[in-house]
Amino acid sequence: MEFPEGFRFGVSMSGFQFEMGCGGEVDPHSDWWIWARDPLNAGLGLVSGDLPEDGPGYWCLFERDHDLVEDMGLDAVRLGIEWSRIFPRPTYGARAYVEEDEEGVKAVEVDERCLEELDGLANEQAVERYREILSDLKSRGIHVTLCLNHFTLPLWIHDPARARDSLLGEGPRGWLDRRTVVEFAKYAAYVAYRLGDLVDSWATLNEPRAVAYEGYLRPRSGFPPGIFSFRAYSEALRNLVEAHARAYDALKAWSPEEISVGVIYDVYVVEPLSEGDEEASEGAWHFFNWWFLDAIARGELALEYSREAAEEPLSRRDLGGRIDWIGVNYYSRLVVERSEPWLEEMDLLGWRIVRGYGFECEPRSRSLAGFPTSDSGWEAYPEGLRKALKEVYERYRVPLVVSENGVADAEDRLRPDFIVEHLVQLWRALVEDRVDVEGYYHWSLVDNYEWHRGFEMKYGLYAVDRETKERMPRESARLYSRIASERAIPESRQP
């Protein structure tokens, strides 16, 4: 099982989860910085009590981690940068031309004057450090994908505790505020202007649907702002669609040369519990995957979660055709069964998630299907990766990458087989199904700060001593290095 010439093997990282941990480089200007230390969250057990400033320290130790990447024979890295580091203060005063109507923000045009104004507001030290990081990767021949937003927002864009405590009546409210779309487009233009010469491909957003879903439909998930409101979920997700489209335009306009722009999406493979649940499964596929991706690929914006609305969506030419590639984040699956719709007349919501499968299992056990589960209680289900890739490619016909795939596994008991079995399924999608997959990025290189779970969940190929910051290879790191170096799955591990 050999991988073709040009196929990339890499790792994925974000900003907030990796950067802090080596002294005075903290970033106290983001919503997650506030959220992780909020007393109410701690009292309710919604956050771990671990703090991001105790993380792996990539901000200072990036050369050490790049050495690991190079030593492993990897040729690609996907990074995230922090909006709140670049702009710790508001950028409302930097003037851009905005076209909007009752449907939404149709255009944001950033000119040189606006970029000069943004330059005066930016944290130059942060910009220069990001240039150092990216330059070091490029000097090693590493393909760089840069993601503009991985969950976190500047505090001047989103104050999650205030939004929660006021039941969303006061802000700033993040993705519920339309002006966030405008500010995100300005941020995208500025980052392309200052960093674009060091980037091989762009990603606008990481898992946008998850941001809205965890924040507004699962109030005990540990994600901000922890309010249950289907209306807020819908508004936030619609603004995220527009934010992607406007950032896509800005990146295309201000990158120094023609460059591909994509989105990183957590594709949920949804399977029916029984034959009678297939319609429910189709509705969940639409809810979790197609609603967002149809909007940015086809310009089709369904106004409700009903089959009628899905068949006759609002046509938005300013949204469609704004996707050059899709990053597929895949960890496990969902299994659903029929139920009454959550909301009246929304028949695509007639399903419920079944516990004991996919993301809904007990940690370090077996799913009801007999598959092993991770430290986080997620079922190892490699077959789902092939299905995710095939379904997304057949629907949109743009290149794909597996932008995240990994497992919480402190003892490294599952990870070696997990990597091999998922790469086997990727190979089958690539070779047998002829899906255009350009690379595989493991999550992640080193153990990191896993949001509300803190440092409990270990996803790294390398363990990290939190005191000394020493990186210690797990057996899975050696295996992944061999696969990447040989560009093939070892015969002894092939099915």
XYZ file of C-alpha atoms in Angstrom:
495
model
C 0.000 0.000 0.000
C 2.100 2.846 -1.370
C 1.034 6.472 -1.450
C 1.485 8.477 -4.661
C 4.123 11.061 -5.397
C 3.073 14.421 -3.954
C 0.882 12.976 -1.199
C 1.707 14.860 2.007
C 2.270 13.397 5.467
C 2.077 15.971 8.235
C 0.773 17.066 11.602
C -1.845 19.600 12.657
C -1.593 22.178 15.428
C -3.540 25.238 16.536
C -2.422 28.420 18.249
C -4.150 28.574 21.636
C -3.652 24.886 22.402
C 0.101 24.846 21.737
C 1.669 28.288 21.921
C 1.717 29.096 25.618
C 3.854 27.464 28.276
C 7.305 29.013 28.162
C 7.114 32.164 30.201
C 5.943 35.617 29.278
C 4.373 34.796 25.922
C 0.806 34.430 27.279
C -2.164 35.750 25.329
C -4.787 37.003 27.810
C -6.891 38.689 25.120
C -9.039 35.772 23.900
C -12.446 34.471 24.942
C -11.039 31.049 25.838
C -8.457 32.603 28.177
C -11.364 34.074 30.176
C -13.565 31.013 29.784
C -10.951 28.528 31.078
C -10.590 30.405 34.373
C -14.231 31.505 34.864
C -15.313 30.689 38.469
C -18.813 29.567 37.481
C -17.443 27.157 34.876
C -15.002 25.748 37.406
C -17.708 25.396 40.042
C -19.996 23.515 37.659
C -17.159 21.276 36.467
C -17.473 22.534 32.887
C -13.735 23.189 32.634
C -10.829 21.167 33.971
C -9.043 23.830 35.993
C -5.935 23.385 33.831
C -4.692 26.605 32.247
C -3.273 27.170 28.759
C -0.208 29.020 30.057
C 1.087 25.623 31.229
C 1.047 24.259 27.677
C 3.830 22.890 25.451
C 5.309 26.323 24.685
C 5.432 26.235 20.888
C 5.700 30.046 20.775
C 9.250 29.783 22.109
C 10.112 26.175 21.241
C 8.913 26.037 17.638
C 12.380 25.190 16.276
C 12.539 22.148 18.550
C 9.177 20.944 17.258
C 10.153 21.639 13.659
C 13.237 19.487 14.240
C 10.897 16.651 15.256
C 8.798 17.164 12.133
C 11.889 17.050 9.949
C 13.421 14.075 11.772
C 10.194 12.116 11.304
C 10.305 12.617 7.543
C 7.111 14.675 7.458
C 6.660 17.264 4.724
C 3.625 19.261 5.845
C 2.336 21.193 8.846
C -1.029 22.807 9.390
C -0.814 25.676 11.893
C -3.282 28.063 13.465
C -2.684 31.685 14.334
C -4.433 33.691 17.032
C -6.591 36.629 15.989
C -6.236 37.995 19.528
C -2.437 38.001 19.278
C -2.462 39.917 16.001
C -5.179 42.330 17.140
C -5.471 42.487 20.929
C -7.388 45.765 20.471
C -10.534 46.463 18.363
C -10.172 47.075 14.636
C -13.552 48.738 14.135
C -11.873 52.047 13.261
C -10.055 50.637 10.225
C -12.469 51.490 7.443
C -13.479 48.937 4.796
C -16.252 49.101 2.216
C -19.122 46.852 3.349
C -22.087 45.786 1.248
C -24.931 44.266 3.243
C -28.699 43.906 3.199
C -31.368 41.958 5.044
C -29.864 38.674 3.796
C -26.419 39.351 5.200
C -22.940 40.699 4.497
C -22.480 40.439 0.729
C -19.011 41.978 0.361
C -16.168 43.440 2.417
C -13.571 45.289 0.363
C -10.282 46.093 2.082
C -8.058 48.645 0.368
C -4.493 49.800 1.055
C -5.666 52.610 3.318
C -7.538 50.102 5.480
C -4.458 47.868 5.633
C -2.353 50.818 6.758
C -4.859 51.543 9.509
C -4.816 47.886 10.542
C -1.015 47.985 10.558
C -1.183 50.709 13.169
C -3.442 48.565 15.373
C -1.605 45.260 15.021
C 0.760 43.759 17.579
C 3.964 43.931 15.538
C 5.840 41.586 17.881
C 3.234 38.874 17.319
C 3.308 39.389 13.552
C 7.087 39.101 13.525
C 7.047 35.946 15.663
C 4.573 34.310 13.282
C 6.873 35.271 10.407
C 9.782 33.612 12.252
C 7.763 30.430 12.765
C 6.585 30.254 9.164
C 10.002 31.153 7.765
C 11.589 28.342 9.743
C 9.135 25.833 8.305
C 9.646 27.106 4.758
C 13.448 26.947 5.139
C 13.050 23.214 5.815
C 10.915 22.623 2.717
C 7.740 22.050 4.751
C 4.372 22.681 3.078
C 2.496 25.208 5.261
C -1.265 25.403 5.628
C -2.296 28.325 7.822
C -5.697 28.396 9.526
C -7.028 31.826 10.512
C -9.397 30.744 13.261
C -9.422 27.675 15.496
C -12.327 28.310 17.942
C -10.878 31.300 19.831
C -11.980 34.914 19.364
C -10.514 38.185 20.653
C -12.178 39.330 23.856
C -13.289 42.535 22.124
C -15.209 40.318 19.676
C -16.591 37.850 22.237
C -16.936 38.152 26.007
C -18.374 34.698 26.742
C -19.042 35.183 30.449
C -20.926 38.425 29.865
C -22.895 36.881 26.997
C -23.777 33.875 29.159
C -24.682 35.856 32.263
C -26.959 38.169 30.253
C -28.543 35.234 28.364
C -27.044 36.665 25.164
C -28.571 40.077 25.808
C -25.202 41.813 26.172
C -21.963 41.460 24.327
C -19.765 41.453 22.488
C -21.429 38.197 21.387
C -18.934 36.733 18.936
C -20.472 34.976 15.961
C -23.944 36.200 16.915
C -22.910 39.738 15.919
C -22.944 40.466 12.201
C -20.050 42.900 12.574
C -17.827 39.933 13.480
C -18.112 38.880 9.821
C -16.728 42.262 8.746
C -13.895 42.280 11.286
C -12.936 38.704 10.358
C -12.659 39.675 6.696
C -10.405 42.621 7.618
C -8.265 40.323 9.764
C -7.989 37.831 6.875
C -6.902 40.545 4.459
C -4.275 41.815 6.880
C -2.833 38.373 7.600
C -2.591 37.658 3.862
C -0.874 41.031 3.396
C 1.691 40.376 6.148
C 2.178 36.586 6.063
C 0.950 35.448 2.657
C 4.425 35.095 1.147
C 5.151 32.275 3.632
C 1.936 30.268 3.170
C 1.212 27.463 0.686
C -2.527 27.167 1.349
C -5.069 28.886 3.568
C -7.881 27.603 5.764
C -10.406 30.170 6.946
C -12.047 28.335 9.848
C -11.599 25.159 11.844
C -14.805 23.202 12.551
C -17.245 26.128 12.271
C -20.288 23.964 12.833
C -18.774 22.643 16.065
C -18.298 26.207 17.356
C -22.014 26.906 17.032
C -23.193 23.421 18.041
C -21.096 23.116 21.191
C -21.640 26.735 22.204
C -25.414 27.031 21.670
C -26.907 23.519 21.628
C -24.826 21.740 24.272
C -24.665 24.094 27.258
C -22.753 21.594 29.389
C -20.167 20.809 26.722
C -17.646 23.190 28.258
C -17.587 25.441 25.178
C -18.468 29.137 25.340
C -20.902 30.693 25.879
C -22.747 27.662 27.287
C -26.304 28.752 26.412
C -29.016 26.580 24.846
C -30.690 28.443 21.997
C -31.522 26.957 18.606
C -32.079 30.449 17.260
C -28.613 31.521 18.412
C -27.134 28.351 16.877
C -28.718 29.147 13.516
C -27.649 32.800 13.571
C -24.084 31.972 14.568
C -23.736 29.295 11.893
C -25.101 31.603 9.211
C -22.621 34.295 10.224
C -19.837 31.694 10.104
C -20.847 30.830 6.523
C -20.622 34.503 5.583
C -17.347 34.902 7.485
C -15.798 32.090 5.462
C -16.979 33.593 2.173
C -15.796 37.113 2.989
C -12.443 35.821 4.287
C -12.071 33.706 1.128
C -12.479 36.865 -0.965
C -10.009 38.778 1.209
C -7.355 36.051 1.071
C -7.669 35.834 -2.697
C -7.405 39.613 -3.010
C -4.367 40.138 -0.786
C -2.246 36.996 -1.047
C 0.866 37.783 -3.103
C 0.093 35.083 -5.670
C -2.737 32.746 -6.623
C -3.272 30.402 -3.700
C -5.839 27.816 -2.650
C -8.278 28.619 0.149
C -10.270 25.987 2.009
C -12.149 25.259 5.190
C -11.418 22.629 7.837
C -14.569 20.741 8.723
C -15.377 18.019 11.240
C -17.266 15.671 8.940
C -19.645 13.522 10.968
C -20.240 10.074 9.534
C -23.786 9.308 10.663
C -25.018 5.731 10.493
C -28.517 4.350 11.188
C -29.018 2.042 14.144
C -31.319 -0.154 12.049
C -32.856 -0.252 8.572
C -35.811 1.820 9.734
C -33.513 4.656 10.785
C -32.026 5.458 7.385
C -34.143 8.565 6.848
C -33.117 9.819 10.283
C -29.480 9.257 9.340
C -29.892 11.287 6.148
C -31.382 14.159 8.148
C -28.433 14.114 10.547
C -25.943 14.088 7.648
C -27.629 17.254 6.380
C -27.626 18.907 9.806
C -24.017 18.151 10.680
C -22.390 18.371 7.234
C -24.297 19.469 4.155
C -26.005 22.589 5.520
C -22.718 24.476 5.910
C -20.755 22.952 3.038
C -23.604 23.377 0.518
C -23.681 27.083 1.338
C -19.999 27.753 0.617
C -19.684 25.318 -2.306
C -23.020 25.804 -4.072
C -24.327 29.080 -2.682
C -27.400 27.226 -1.378
C -28.516 28.426 2.048
C -31.364 26.427 3.576
C -33.376 28.702 5.875
C -34.828 25.842 7.943
C -33.991 22.216 8.730
C -36.783 20.727 6.675
C -36.701 18.715 3.473
C -38.694 21.413 1.705
C -36.186 24.112 2.692
C -33.267 21.862 1.694
C -34.823 21.293 -1.738
C -35.582 25.006 -2.268
C -32.737 26.876 -0.543
C -32.045 30.581 -0.754
C -29.587 31.184 -3.586
C -26.614 33.338 -2.540
C -24.135 33.893 -5.372
C -21.869 35.772 -2.973
C -21.403 32.562 -0.956
C -21.085 29.842 -3.589
C -17.920 28.669 -5.314
C -15.756 29.792 -2.424
C -13.983 26.563 -1.654
C -10.828 25.279 -3.354
C -10.282 22.346 -0.990
C -11.891 20.822 2.089
C -10.050 19.625 5.156
C -11.777 16.610 6.675
C -11.345 16.242 10.430
C -12.286 12.694 11.369
C -12.175 11.009 14.770
C -15.223 8.725 15.044
C -18.859 8.382 13.981
C -22.419 8.905 15.208
C -25.186 6.332 15.258
C -28.760 7.639 15.263
C -32.329 6.358 15.472
C -35.682 7.891 14.561
C -37.376 10.313 16.910
C -39.890 13.104 16.836
C -38.307 16.255 15.344
C -36.692 18.524 17.914
C -38.645 21.448 16.497
C -42.074 21.477 14.904
C -42.154 21.222 11.106
C -38.386 20.617 10.880
C -38.430 17.035 9.678
C -34.638 16.886 9.089
C -34.274 16.966 12.889
C -36.197 13.734 13.451
C -33.304 11.769 14.986
C -31.543 11.139 18.265
C -27.965 10.036 18.949
C -27.607 6.492 20.317
C -25.210 6.014 23.202
C -22.652 3.215 23.077
C -21.346 4.035 19.598
C -19.023 6.629 18.101
C -18.485 9.689 20.275
C -20.917 8.406 22.932
C -19.022 5.567 24.633
C -17.363 4.856 27.944
C -13.614 5.627 28.084
C -11.091 2.784 27.647
C -13.742 0.180 26.969
C -15.563 -1.343 24.008
C -18.395 0.144 21.989
C -21.612 -1.791 21.529
C -20.192 -2.787 18.142
C -17.121 -4.251 19.846
C -14.592 -1.604 18.807
C -12.061 -0.192 21.318
C -12.628 3.273 22.762
C -10.154 6.006 23.617
C -9.414 7.850 26.842
C -12.141 10.324 25.833
C -14.694 7.566 25.176
C -14.578 7.835 21.384
C -14.948 4.617 19.397
C -12.120 3.769 17.000
C -14.005 3.347 13.718
C -11.548 3.641 10.803
C -14.092 2.553 8.169
C -15.824 5.865 8.705
C -12.888 7.813 7.296
C -13.238 6.192 3.887
C -16.969 6.905 3.904
C -16.423 10.542 4.941
C -13.924 11.132 2.150
C -16.050 9.426 -0.474
C -19.277 11.228 0.470
C -17.696 14.684 0.595
C -15.764 14.217 -2.645
C -18.728 12.878 -4.594
C -20.843 15.832 -3.495
C -18.362 18.680 -4.113
C -15.551 17.398 -6.382
C -12.782 19.493 -4.843
C -9.468 18.179 -3.462
C -9.542 16.906 0.116
C -7.008 16.511 2.884
C -7.412 14.628 6.129
C -6.683 17.705 8.210
C -7.065 16.022 11.614
C -7.107 12.401 12.704
C -5.910 11.144 16.049
C -6.816 9.556 19.354
C -6.682 10.455 23.054
C -4.400 7.703 24.312
C -1.960 8.424 27.123
C -0.574 4.862 27.138
C -0.221 4.623 23.342
C -2.184 1.377 23.459
C -4.472 2.280 20.526
C -2.571 4.888 18.526
C -0.238 2.643 16.478
C -3.110 0.528 15.135
C -5.323 3.629 14.908
C -2.864 5.340 12.555
C -2.370 2.285 10.366
C -6.040 1.345 10.141
C -7.088 4.888 9.216
C -4.338 5.175 6.611
C -5.507 1.871 5.113
C -8.999 3.328 4.738
C -7.570 6.543 3.288
C -5.539 4.499 0.785
C -8.686 2.631 -0.264
C -10.542 5.917 -0.778
C -7.608 7.257 -2.800
C -6.858 4.197 -4.918
C -10.073 2.183 -5.072
C -12.663 4.982 -4.885
C -10.472 7.493 -6.780
C -11.073 10.259 -4.267
C -8.690 13.194 -4.679
C -6.957 13.194 -1.262
C -3.805 15.275 -1.107
C -2.533 14.525 2.381
C -2.903 13.177 5.902
C -2.255 15.358 8.972
C -2.112 13.635 12.328
C -3.463 15.378 15.435
C -1.042 15.987 16.864
C 2.721 16.260 17.136
C 2.832 16.792 20.915
C 0.394 16.631 23.833
C -1.484 19.899 24.140
C -4.268 21.831 25.852
C -7.523 20.127 24.891
C -9.979 22.931 25.604
C -12.335 22.217 28.527
C -10.558 18.895 29.147
C -7.234 20.641 29.768
C -4.193 18.368 29.681
C -6.089 15.177 30.552
C -6.461 14.004 26.962
C -3.136 13.031 25.354
C -3.166 13.241 21.559
C 0.552 13.663 20.935
C 2.923 11.467 19.028
C 5.279 12.918 21.629
C 4.504 13.206 25.326
C 5.431 16.519 26.955
C 6.851 16.991 30.435
C 4.855 20.007 31.611
C 7.664 21.215 33.866
C 10.718 20.844 31.606
C 8.843 20.881 28.250
C 10.871 17.863 27.149
C 9.348 16.018 24.178
C 9.407 12.219 24.553
C 8.510 10.002 21.581
C 5.810 7.405 21.880
C 6.041 4.206 19.859
C 3.406 5.605 17.501
C 5.799 8.442 16.557
C 8.339 5.920 15.308
C 5.684 4.051 13.355
C 4.279 7.198 11.729
C 7.807 8.316 10.880
C 8.463 5.016 9.112
C 5.220 5.278 7.121
C 5.948 8.872 6.102
C 9.586 8.161 5.210
C 8.763 5.073 3.155
C 5.507 6.567 1.823
C 3.867 3.229 2.392
C 2.174 1.142 5.058
C 4.579 -1.619 6.157
C 3.653 -5.007 4.724
C 3.622 -6.517 8.207
C 0.792 -4.166 9.161
C -1.305 -4.367 6.019
C -4.668 -6.188 6.268
